[in-house]
Short mmCIF file of C-alpha atoms and ligand atoms in Angstrom, two decimals:
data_model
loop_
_atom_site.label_atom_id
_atom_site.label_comp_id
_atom_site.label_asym_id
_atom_site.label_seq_id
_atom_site.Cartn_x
_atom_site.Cartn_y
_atom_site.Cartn_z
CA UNK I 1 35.80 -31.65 -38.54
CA UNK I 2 35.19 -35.22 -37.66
CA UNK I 3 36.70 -36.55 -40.44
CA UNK I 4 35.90 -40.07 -41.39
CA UNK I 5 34.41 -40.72 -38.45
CA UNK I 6 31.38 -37.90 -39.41
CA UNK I 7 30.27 -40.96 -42.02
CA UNK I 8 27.86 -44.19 -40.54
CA UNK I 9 31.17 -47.12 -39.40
CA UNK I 10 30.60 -50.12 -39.58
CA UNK I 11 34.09 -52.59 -37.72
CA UNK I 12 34.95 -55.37 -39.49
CA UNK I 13 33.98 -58.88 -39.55
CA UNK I 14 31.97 -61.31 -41.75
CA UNK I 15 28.35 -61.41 -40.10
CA UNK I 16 26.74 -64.54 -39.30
CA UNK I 17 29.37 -66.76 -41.84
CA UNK I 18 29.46 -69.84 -39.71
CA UNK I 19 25.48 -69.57 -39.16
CA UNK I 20 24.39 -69.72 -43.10
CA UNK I 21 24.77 -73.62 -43.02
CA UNK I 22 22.16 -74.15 -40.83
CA UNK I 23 18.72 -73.63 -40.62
CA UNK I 24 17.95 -70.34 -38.95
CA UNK I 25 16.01 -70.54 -36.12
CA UNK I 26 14.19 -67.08 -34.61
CA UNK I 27 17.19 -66.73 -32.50
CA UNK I 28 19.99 -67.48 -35.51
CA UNK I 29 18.28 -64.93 -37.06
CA UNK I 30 18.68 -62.52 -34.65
CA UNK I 31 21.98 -63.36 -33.86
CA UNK I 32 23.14 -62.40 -37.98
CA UNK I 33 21.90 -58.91 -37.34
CA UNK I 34 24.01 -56.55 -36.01
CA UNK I 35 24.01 -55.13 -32.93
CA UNK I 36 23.59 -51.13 -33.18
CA UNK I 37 25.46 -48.67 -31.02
CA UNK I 38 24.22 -44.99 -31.19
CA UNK I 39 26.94 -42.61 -30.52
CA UNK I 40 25.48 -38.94 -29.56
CA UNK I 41 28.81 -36.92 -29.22
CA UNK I 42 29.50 -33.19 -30.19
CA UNK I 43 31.42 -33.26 -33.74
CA UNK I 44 32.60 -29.42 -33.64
CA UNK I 45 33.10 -27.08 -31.26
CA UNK I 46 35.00 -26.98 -27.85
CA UNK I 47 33.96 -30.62 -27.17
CA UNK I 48 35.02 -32.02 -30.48
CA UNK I 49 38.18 -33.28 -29.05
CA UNK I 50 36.08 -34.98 -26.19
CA UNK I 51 33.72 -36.67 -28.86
CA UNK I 52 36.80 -38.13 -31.00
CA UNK I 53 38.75 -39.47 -27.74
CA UNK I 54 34.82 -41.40 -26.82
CA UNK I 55 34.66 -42.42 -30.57
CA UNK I 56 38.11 -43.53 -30.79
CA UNK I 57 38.29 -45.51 -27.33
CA UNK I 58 35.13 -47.67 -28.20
CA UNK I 59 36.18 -48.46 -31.31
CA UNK I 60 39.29 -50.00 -30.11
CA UNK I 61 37.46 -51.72 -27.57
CA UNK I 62 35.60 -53.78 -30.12
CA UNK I 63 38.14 -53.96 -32.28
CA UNK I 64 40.07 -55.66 -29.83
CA UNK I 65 37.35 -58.23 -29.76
CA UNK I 66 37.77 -58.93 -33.72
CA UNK I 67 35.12 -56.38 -34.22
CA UNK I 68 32.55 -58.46 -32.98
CA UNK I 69 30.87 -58.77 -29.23
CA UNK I 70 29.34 -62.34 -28.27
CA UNK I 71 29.61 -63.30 -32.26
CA UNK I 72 27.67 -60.39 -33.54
CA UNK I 73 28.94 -57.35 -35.46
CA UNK I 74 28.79 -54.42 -34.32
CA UNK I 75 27.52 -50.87 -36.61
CA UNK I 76 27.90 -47.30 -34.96
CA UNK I 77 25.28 -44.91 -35.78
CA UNK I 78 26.41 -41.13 -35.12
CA UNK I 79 24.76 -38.05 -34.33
CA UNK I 80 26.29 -34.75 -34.03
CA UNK I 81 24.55 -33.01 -30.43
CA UNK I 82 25.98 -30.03 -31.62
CA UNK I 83 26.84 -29.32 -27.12
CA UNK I 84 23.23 -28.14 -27.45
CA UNK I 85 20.95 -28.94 -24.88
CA UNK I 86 17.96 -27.58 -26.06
CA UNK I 87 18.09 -30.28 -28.73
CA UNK I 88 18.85 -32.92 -26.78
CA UNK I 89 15.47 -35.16 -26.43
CA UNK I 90 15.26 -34.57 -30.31
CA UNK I 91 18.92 -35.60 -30.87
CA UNK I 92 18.34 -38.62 -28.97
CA UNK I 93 15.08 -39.89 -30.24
CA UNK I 94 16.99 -39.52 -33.72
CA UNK I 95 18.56 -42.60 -32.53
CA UNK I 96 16.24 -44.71 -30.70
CA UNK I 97 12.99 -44.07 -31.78
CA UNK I 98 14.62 -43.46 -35.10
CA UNK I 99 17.50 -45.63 -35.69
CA UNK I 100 15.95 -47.98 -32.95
CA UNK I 101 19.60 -48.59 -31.16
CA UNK I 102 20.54 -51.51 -28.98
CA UNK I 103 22.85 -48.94 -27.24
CA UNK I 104 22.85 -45.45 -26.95
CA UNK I 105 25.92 -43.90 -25.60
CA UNK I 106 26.87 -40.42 -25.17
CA UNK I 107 27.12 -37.23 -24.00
CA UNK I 108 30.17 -35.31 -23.68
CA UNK I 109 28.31 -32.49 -22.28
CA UNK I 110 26.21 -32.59 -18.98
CA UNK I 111 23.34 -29.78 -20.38
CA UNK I 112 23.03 -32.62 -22.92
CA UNK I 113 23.01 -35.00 -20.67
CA UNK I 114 19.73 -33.79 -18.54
CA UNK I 115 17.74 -34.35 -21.98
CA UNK I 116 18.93 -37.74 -23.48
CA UNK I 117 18.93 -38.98 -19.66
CA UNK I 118 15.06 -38.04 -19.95
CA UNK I 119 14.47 -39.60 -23.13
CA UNK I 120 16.35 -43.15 -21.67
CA UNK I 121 14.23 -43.07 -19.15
CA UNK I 122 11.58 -43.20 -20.80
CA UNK I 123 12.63 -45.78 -23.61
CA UNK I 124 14.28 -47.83 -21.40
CA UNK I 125 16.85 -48.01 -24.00
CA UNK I 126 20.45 -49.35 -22.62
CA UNK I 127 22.47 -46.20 -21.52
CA UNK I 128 25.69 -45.73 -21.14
CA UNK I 129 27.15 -42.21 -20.30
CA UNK I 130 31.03 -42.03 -21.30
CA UNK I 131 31.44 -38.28 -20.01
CA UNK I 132 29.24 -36.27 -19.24
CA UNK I 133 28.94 -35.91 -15.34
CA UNK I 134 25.82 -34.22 -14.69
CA UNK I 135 25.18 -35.58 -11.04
CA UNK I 136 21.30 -35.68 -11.20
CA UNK I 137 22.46 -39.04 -14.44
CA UNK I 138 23.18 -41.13 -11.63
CA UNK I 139 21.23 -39.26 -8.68
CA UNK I 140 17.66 -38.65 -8.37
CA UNK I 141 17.45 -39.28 -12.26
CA UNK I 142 18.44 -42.65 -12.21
CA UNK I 143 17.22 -45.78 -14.12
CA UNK I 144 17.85 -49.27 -14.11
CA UNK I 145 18.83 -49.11 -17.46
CA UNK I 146 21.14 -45.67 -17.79
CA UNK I 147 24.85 -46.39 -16.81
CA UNK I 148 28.49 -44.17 -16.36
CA UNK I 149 31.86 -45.65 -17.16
CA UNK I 150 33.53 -42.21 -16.60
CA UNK I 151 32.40 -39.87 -13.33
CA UNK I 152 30.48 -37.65 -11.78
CA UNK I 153 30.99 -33.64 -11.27
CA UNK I 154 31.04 -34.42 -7.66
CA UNK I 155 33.48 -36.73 -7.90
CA UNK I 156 36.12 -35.78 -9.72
CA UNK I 157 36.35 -32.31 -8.22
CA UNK I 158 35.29 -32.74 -4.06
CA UNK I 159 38.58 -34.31 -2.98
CA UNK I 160 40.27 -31.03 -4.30
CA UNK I 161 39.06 -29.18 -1.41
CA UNK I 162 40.92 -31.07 0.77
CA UNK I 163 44.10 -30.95 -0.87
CA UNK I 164 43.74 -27.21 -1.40
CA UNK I 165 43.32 -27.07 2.56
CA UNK I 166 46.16 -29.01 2.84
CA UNK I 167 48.45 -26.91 0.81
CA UNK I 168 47.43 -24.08 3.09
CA UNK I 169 45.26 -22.64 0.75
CA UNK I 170 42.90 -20.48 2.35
CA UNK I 171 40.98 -17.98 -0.05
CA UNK I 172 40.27 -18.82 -3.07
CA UNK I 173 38.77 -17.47 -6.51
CA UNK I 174 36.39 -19.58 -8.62
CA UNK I 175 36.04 -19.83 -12.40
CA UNK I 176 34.05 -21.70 -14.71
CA UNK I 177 31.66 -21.96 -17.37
CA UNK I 178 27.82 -21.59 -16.40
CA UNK I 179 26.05 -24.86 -17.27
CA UNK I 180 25.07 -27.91 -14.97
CA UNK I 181 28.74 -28.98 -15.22
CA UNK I 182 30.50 -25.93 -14.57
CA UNK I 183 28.32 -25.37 -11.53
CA UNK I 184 27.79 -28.42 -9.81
CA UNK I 185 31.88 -29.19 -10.08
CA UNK I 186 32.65 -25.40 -8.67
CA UNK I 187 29.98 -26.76 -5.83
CA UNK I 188 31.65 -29.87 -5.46
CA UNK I 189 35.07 -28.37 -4.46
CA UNK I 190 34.00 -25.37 -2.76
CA UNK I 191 31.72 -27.20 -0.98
CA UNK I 192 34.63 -29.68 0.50
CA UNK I 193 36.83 -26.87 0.68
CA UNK I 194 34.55 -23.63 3.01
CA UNK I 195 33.42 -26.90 5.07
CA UNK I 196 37.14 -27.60 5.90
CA UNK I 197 38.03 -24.02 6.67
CA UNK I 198 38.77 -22.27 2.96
CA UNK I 199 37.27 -19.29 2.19
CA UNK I 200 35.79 -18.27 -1.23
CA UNK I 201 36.87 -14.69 -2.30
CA UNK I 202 34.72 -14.88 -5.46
CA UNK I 203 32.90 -17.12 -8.11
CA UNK I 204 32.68 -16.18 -11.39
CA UNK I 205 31.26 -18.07 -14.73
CA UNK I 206 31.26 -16.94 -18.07
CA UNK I 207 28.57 -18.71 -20.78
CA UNK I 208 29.42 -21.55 -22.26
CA UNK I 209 31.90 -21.78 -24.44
CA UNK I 210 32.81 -18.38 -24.31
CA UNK I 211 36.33 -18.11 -24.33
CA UNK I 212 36.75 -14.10 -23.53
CA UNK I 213 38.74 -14.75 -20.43
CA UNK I 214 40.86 -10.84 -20.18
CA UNK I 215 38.26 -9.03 -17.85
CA UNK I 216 38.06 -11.91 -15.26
CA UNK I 217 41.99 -12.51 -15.36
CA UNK I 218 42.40 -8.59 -14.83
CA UNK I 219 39.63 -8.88 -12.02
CA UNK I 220 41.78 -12.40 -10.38
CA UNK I 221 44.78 -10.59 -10.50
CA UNK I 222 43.54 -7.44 -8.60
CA UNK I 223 41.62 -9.82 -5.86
CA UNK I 224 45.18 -11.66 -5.77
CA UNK I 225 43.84 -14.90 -4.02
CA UNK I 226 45.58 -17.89 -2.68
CA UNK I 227 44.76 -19.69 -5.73
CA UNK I 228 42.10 -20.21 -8.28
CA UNK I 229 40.10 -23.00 -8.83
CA UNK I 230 38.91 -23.53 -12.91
CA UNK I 231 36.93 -25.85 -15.02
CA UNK I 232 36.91 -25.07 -18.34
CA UNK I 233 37.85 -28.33 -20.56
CA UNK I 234 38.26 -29.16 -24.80
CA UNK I 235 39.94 -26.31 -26.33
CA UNK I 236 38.40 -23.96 -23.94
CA UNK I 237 40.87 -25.46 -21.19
CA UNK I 238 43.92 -25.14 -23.42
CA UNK I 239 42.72 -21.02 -24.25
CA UNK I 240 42.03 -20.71 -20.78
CA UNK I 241 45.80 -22.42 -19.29
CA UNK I 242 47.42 -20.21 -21.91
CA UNK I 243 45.65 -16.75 -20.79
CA UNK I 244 46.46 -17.11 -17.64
CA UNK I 245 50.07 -17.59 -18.37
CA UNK I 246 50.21 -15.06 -20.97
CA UNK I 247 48.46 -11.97 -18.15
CA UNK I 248 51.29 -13.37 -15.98
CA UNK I 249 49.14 -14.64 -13.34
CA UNK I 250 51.14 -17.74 -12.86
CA UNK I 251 52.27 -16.94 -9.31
CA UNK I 252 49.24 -17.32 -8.50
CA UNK I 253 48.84 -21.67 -8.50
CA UNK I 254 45.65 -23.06 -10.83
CA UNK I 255 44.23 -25.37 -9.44
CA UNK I 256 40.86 -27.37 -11.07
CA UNK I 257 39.98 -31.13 -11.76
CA UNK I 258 42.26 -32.79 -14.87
CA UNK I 259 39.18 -31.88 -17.30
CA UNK I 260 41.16 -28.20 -17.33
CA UNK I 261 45.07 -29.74 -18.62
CA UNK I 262 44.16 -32.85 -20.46
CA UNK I 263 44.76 -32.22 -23.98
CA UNK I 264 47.14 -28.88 -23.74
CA UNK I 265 50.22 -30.93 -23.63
CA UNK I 266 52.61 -30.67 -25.10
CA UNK I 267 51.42 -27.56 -27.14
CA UNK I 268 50.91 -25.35 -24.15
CA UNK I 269 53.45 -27.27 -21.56
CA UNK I 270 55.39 -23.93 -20.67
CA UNK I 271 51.59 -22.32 -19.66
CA UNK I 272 50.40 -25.48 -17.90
CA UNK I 273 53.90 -25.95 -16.00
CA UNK I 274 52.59 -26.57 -12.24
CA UNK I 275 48.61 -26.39 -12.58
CA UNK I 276 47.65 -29.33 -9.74
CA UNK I 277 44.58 -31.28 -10.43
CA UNK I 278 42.31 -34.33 -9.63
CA UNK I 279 41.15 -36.88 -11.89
CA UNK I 280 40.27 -40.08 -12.09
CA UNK I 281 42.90 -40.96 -14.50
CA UNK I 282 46.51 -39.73 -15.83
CA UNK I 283 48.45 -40.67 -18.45
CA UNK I 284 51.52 -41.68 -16.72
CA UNK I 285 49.45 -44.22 -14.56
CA UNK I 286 51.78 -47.62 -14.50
CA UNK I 287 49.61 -50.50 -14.65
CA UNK I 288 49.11 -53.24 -16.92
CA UNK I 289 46.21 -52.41 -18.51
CA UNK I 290 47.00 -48.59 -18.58
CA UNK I 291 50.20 -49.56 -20.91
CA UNK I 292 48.76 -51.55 -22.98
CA UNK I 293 45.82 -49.18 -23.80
CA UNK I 294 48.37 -46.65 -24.45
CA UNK I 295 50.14 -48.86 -26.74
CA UNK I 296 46.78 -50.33 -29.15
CA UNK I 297 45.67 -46.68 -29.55
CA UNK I 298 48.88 -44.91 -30.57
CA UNK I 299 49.12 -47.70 -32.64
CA UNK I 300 45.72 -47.26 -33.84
CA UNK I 301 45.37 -43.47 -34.15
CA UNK I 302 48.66 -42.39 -33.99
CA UNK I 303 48.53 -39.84 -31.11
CA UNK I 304 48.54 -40.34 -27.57
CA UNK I 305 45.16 -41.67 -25.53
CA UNK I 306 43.46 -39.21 -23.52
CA UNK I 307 40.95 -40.02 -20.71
CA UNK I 308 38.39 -39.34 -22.81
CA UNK I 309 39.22 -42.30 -24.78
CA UNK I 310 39.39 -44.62 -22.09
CA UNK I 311 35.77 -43.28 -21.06
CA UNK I 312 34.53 -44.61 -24.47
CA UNK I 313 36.97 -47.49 -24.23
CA UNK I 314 35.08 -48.77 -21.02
CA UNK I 315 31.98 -47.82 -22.50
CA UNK I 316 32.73 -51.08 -25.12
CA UNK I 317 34.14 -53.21 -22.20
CA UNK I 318 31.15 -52.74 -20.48
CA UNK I 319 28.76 -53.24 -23.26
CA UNK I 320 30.73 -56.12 -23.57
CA UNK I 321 30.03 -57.39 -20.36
CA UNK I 322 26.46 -56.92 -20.57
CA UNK I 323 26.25 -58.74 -24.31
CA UNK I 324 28.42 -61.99 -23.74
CA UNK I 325 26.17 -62.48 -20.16
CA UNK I 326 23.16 -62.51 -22.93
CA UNK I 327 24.76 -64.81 -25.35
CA UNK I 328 24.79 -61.57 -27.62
CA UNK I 329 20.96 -61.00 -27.62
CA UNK I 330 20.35 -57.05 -27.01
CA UNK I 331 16.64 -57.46 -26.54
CA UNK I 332 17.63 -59.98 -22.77
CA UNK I 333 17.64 -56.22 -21.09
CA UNK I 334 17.70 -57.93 -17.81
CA UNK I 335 20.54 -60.41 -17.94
CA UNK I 336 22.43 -56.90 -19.46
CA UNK I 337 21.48 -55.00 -16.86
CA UNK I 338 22.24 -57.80 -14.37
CA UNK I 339 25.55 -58.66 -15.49
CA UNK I 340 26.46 -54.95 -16.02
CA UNK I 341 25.69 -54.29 -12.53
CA UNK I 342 28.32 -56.80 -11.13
CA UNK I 343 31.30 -56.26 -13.66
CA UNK I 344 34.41 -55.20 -12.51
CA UNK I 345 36.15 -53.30 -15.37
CA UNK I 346 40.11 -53.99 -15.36
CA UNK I 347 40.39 -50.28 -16.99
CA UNK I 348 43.55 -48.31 -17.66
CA UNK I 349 42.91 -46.30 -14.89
CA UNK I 350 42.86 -48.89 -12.24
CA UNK I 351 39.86 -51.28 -11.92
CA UNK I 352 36.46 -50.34 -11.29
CA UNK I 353 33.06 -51.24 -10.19
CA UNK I 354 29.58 -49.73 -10.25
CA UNK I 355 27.62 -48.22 -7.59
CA UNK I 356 24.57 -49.22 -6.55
CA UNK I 357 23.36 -45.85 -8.63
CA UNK I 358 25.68 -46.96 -11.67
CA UNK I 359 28.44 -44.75 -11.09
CA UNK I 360 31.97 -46.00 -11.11
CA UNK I 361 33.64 -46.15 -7.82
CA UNK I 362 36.99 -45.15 -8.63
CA UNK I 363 40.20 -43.90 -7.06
CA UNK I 364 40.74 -39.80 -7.65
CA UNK I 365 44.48 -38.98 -8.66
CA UNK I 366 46.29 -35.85 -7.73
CA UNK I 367 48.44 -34.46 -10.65
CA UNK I 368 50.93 -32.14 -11.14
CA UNK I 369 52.60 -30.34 -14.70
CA UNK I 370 55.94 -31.05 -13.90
CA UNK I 371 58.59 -30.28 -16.76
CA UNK I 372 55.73 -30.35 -19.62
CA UNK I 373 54.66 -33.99 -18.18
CA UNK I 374 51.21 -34.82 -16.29
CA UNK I 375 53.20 -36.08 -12.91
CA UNK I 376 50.94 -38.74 -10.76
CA UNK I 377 51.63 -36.96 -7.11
CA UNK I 378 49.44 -40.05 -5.68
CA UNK I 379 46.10 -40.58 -4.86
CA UNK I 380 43.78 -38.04 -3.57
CA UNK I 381 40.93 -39.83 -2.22
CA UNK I 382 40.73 -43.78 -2.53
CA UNK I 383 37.54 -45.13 -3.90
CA UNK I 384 35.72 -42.34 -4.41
CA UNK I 385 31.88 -43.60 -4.92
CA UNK I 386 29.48 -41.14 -5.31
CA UNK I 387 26.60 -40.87 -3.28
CA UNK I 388 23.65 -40.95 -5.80
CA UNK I 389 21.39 -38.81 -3.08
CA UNK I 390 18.00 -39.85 -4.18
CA UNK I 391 18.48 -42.46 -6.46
CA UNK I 392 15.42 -44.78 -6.43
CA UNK I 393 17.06 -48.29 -7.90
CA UNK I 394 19.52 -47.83 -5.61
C1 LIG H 1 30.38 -32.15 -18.85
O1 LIG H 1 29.70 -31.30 -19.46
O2 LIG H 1 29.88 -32.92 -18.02
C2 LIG H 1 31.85 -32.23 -19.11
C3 LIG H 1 32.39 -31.84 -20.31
C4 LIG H 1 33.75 -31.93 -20.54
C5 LIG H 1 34.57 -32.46 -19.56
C6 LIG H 1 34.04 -32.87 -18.34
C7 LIG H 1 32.67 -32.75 -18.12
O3 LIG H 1 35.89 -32.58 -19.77
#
């Protein structure tokens, strides 16, 4: 399903060359080796799509720097985490206990999240998370050493509630998937959205990543709310957008955050025609950097960038950051962490810095499918920085 990418890369570059003519000293040793980035994504499955877009997006990022960061080449080692929690402490220590990474980055899926962010904890290994947006990863479970470049569930789904108000919106039905990211996004909005007024007619969740949607769209249709309110994402998102055409509930309007449309155009463009969502990112966002991340991976993959990829793609510029501040030595944890802490990311979705907590504090978008194109309506909530309640580095 993965394709090549299923094998052990390795990005081009002659290691070390220029160093051979001199007498290696501990350090010119260590600077020949490569540095190794573990990359615990789901390979099949509904989050496939999700791991390729991470994969893909880091890649170019180091490609872009001549496949090397601070001098040193860089080898990807991959594990599949099969969107399993349960085997996600043993999927990670594959990699750093195992493999013995420099970097570990990954999940796509928050359940998968709560264990790796456990096992980085304890091995103090440098963390970067370039999905997944299990709150608690930059909350109470915290580390110096565990990062985000993409969001979390809070974020990208509270300042719906107030644009749902705003669009006079006032009861509404809930859907999702029941796992930590299904529910704590769902809380997010509703949460925003009962304090401001709205009323929630019903919440409903099927497991994850069941896809049987017929007896809840039957049930949405009878309740006939003001709107609904979804996360379902990967192909579950596209079967979901599609359903809900196809029972013919699209008088009533979907609303979720971008997680639910990214990825179903322009297959499904007819079904996704007017869904509104928030998201830290769109396509059609006109900035330097934006274009000209668009441009390197079409040119690269040939398909369109999703945000996905410029979660992974951040991932490398931050990594980046961290490595070049260390003169490319991946043991200097500190100077990393240090310089990690202050960089400001020029990313294609605007640029970003961390939180206190490690958490991008980013602008939230409000989109629209408008003619079977994602439509940037504006912003929804300006520098959105999540509060990382009972974060202890913070
Ligand atoms: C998550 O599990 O945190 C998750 C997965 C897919 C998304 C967004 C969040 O698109």
């Amino acid at each position: 399903m993965f394709g090549p990418l299923n094998r052990r890369s390795v990005l081009t570059g002659i290691a070390g060359a220029a160093a051979l003519g001199f007498v290696p000293t501990r350090f010119a040793i260590g600077q020949q080796a490569k540095i190794k980035v573990g990359l615990l994504l789901s390979h099949g499955g509904a989050y496939a799509g999700p791991g390729i877009g991470v994969t893909n997006g880091i890649k170019l990022a180091l490609a872009e720097r001549g496949g090397k960061i601070a001098g040193r080449e860089v080898e990807f080692v991959m594990v599949d985490d099969e969107s399993n929690p349960a085997k996600g402490p043993e999927n990670t220590h594959r990699l750093v206990t195992g493999e013995k990474v420099d970097f570990l980055v990954g999940p796509v899926h928050s359940g998968v999240a709560m264990g790796m962010v456990k096992v980085a904890r304890e091995t103090e290994v440098l963390t970067i998370i370039p999905n997944a947006g299990f709150n608690a990863a930059t909350g109470p479970l915290c580390a110096k050493n565990i990062f985000r470049t993409s969001f979390s569930n809070w974020q990208a789904n509270a300042p719906m509630g107030k644009v749902a108000i705003d669009r006079g919106y006032k009861n509404v039905v809930t859907i999702t998937w029941k796992y930590a990211a299904g529910e704590e996004m769902i809380n997010a909005f509703v949460d925003r959205f009962t304090d401001l007024g709205g009323k929630v007619v019903k919440q409903m969740a099927l497991p994850f990543p069941d896809t049987e949607f017929q007896a809840h769209l039957t049930e949405i249709a009878s309740l006939k709310p003001d709107a609904v309110y979804a996360f379902f994402a990967g192909s579950g998102g596209s079967k979901f957008i599609k359903d809900y055409a196809a029972v013919g509930l699209k008088s009533i309007p979907l609303l979720g955050p971008g997680f639910l449309t990214d990825g179903v155009l322009p297959d499904y463009a007819e079904a996704a025609e007017g869904i509104l969502t928030t998201l830290h990112y769109a396509d059609a966002l006109d900035n330097p950097e934006n274009h000209k991340f668009r441009a390197a991976y079409k040119a690269a993959y040939g398909k369109e960038a999703d945000f996905y990829a410029v979660q992974g793609y951040d991932a490398g510029q931050l990594m980046a950051v961290g490595l070049d501040a260390a003169k490319g030595d991946a043991a200097a944890k500190a100077a990393i962490i240090a310089a990690m802490e202050k960089a400001e990311i020029k990313s294609p979705r605007g640029t970003f810095t961390l939180s206190k907590s490690h958490n991008p504090i980013q602008d939230v978008y409000l989109r629209q499918v408008k003619g079977g194109k994602e439509v940037v309506l504006g912003v929804a909530q300006k520098a959105v920085n999540d509060p990382g309640t009972g974060c202890k580095i913070a």
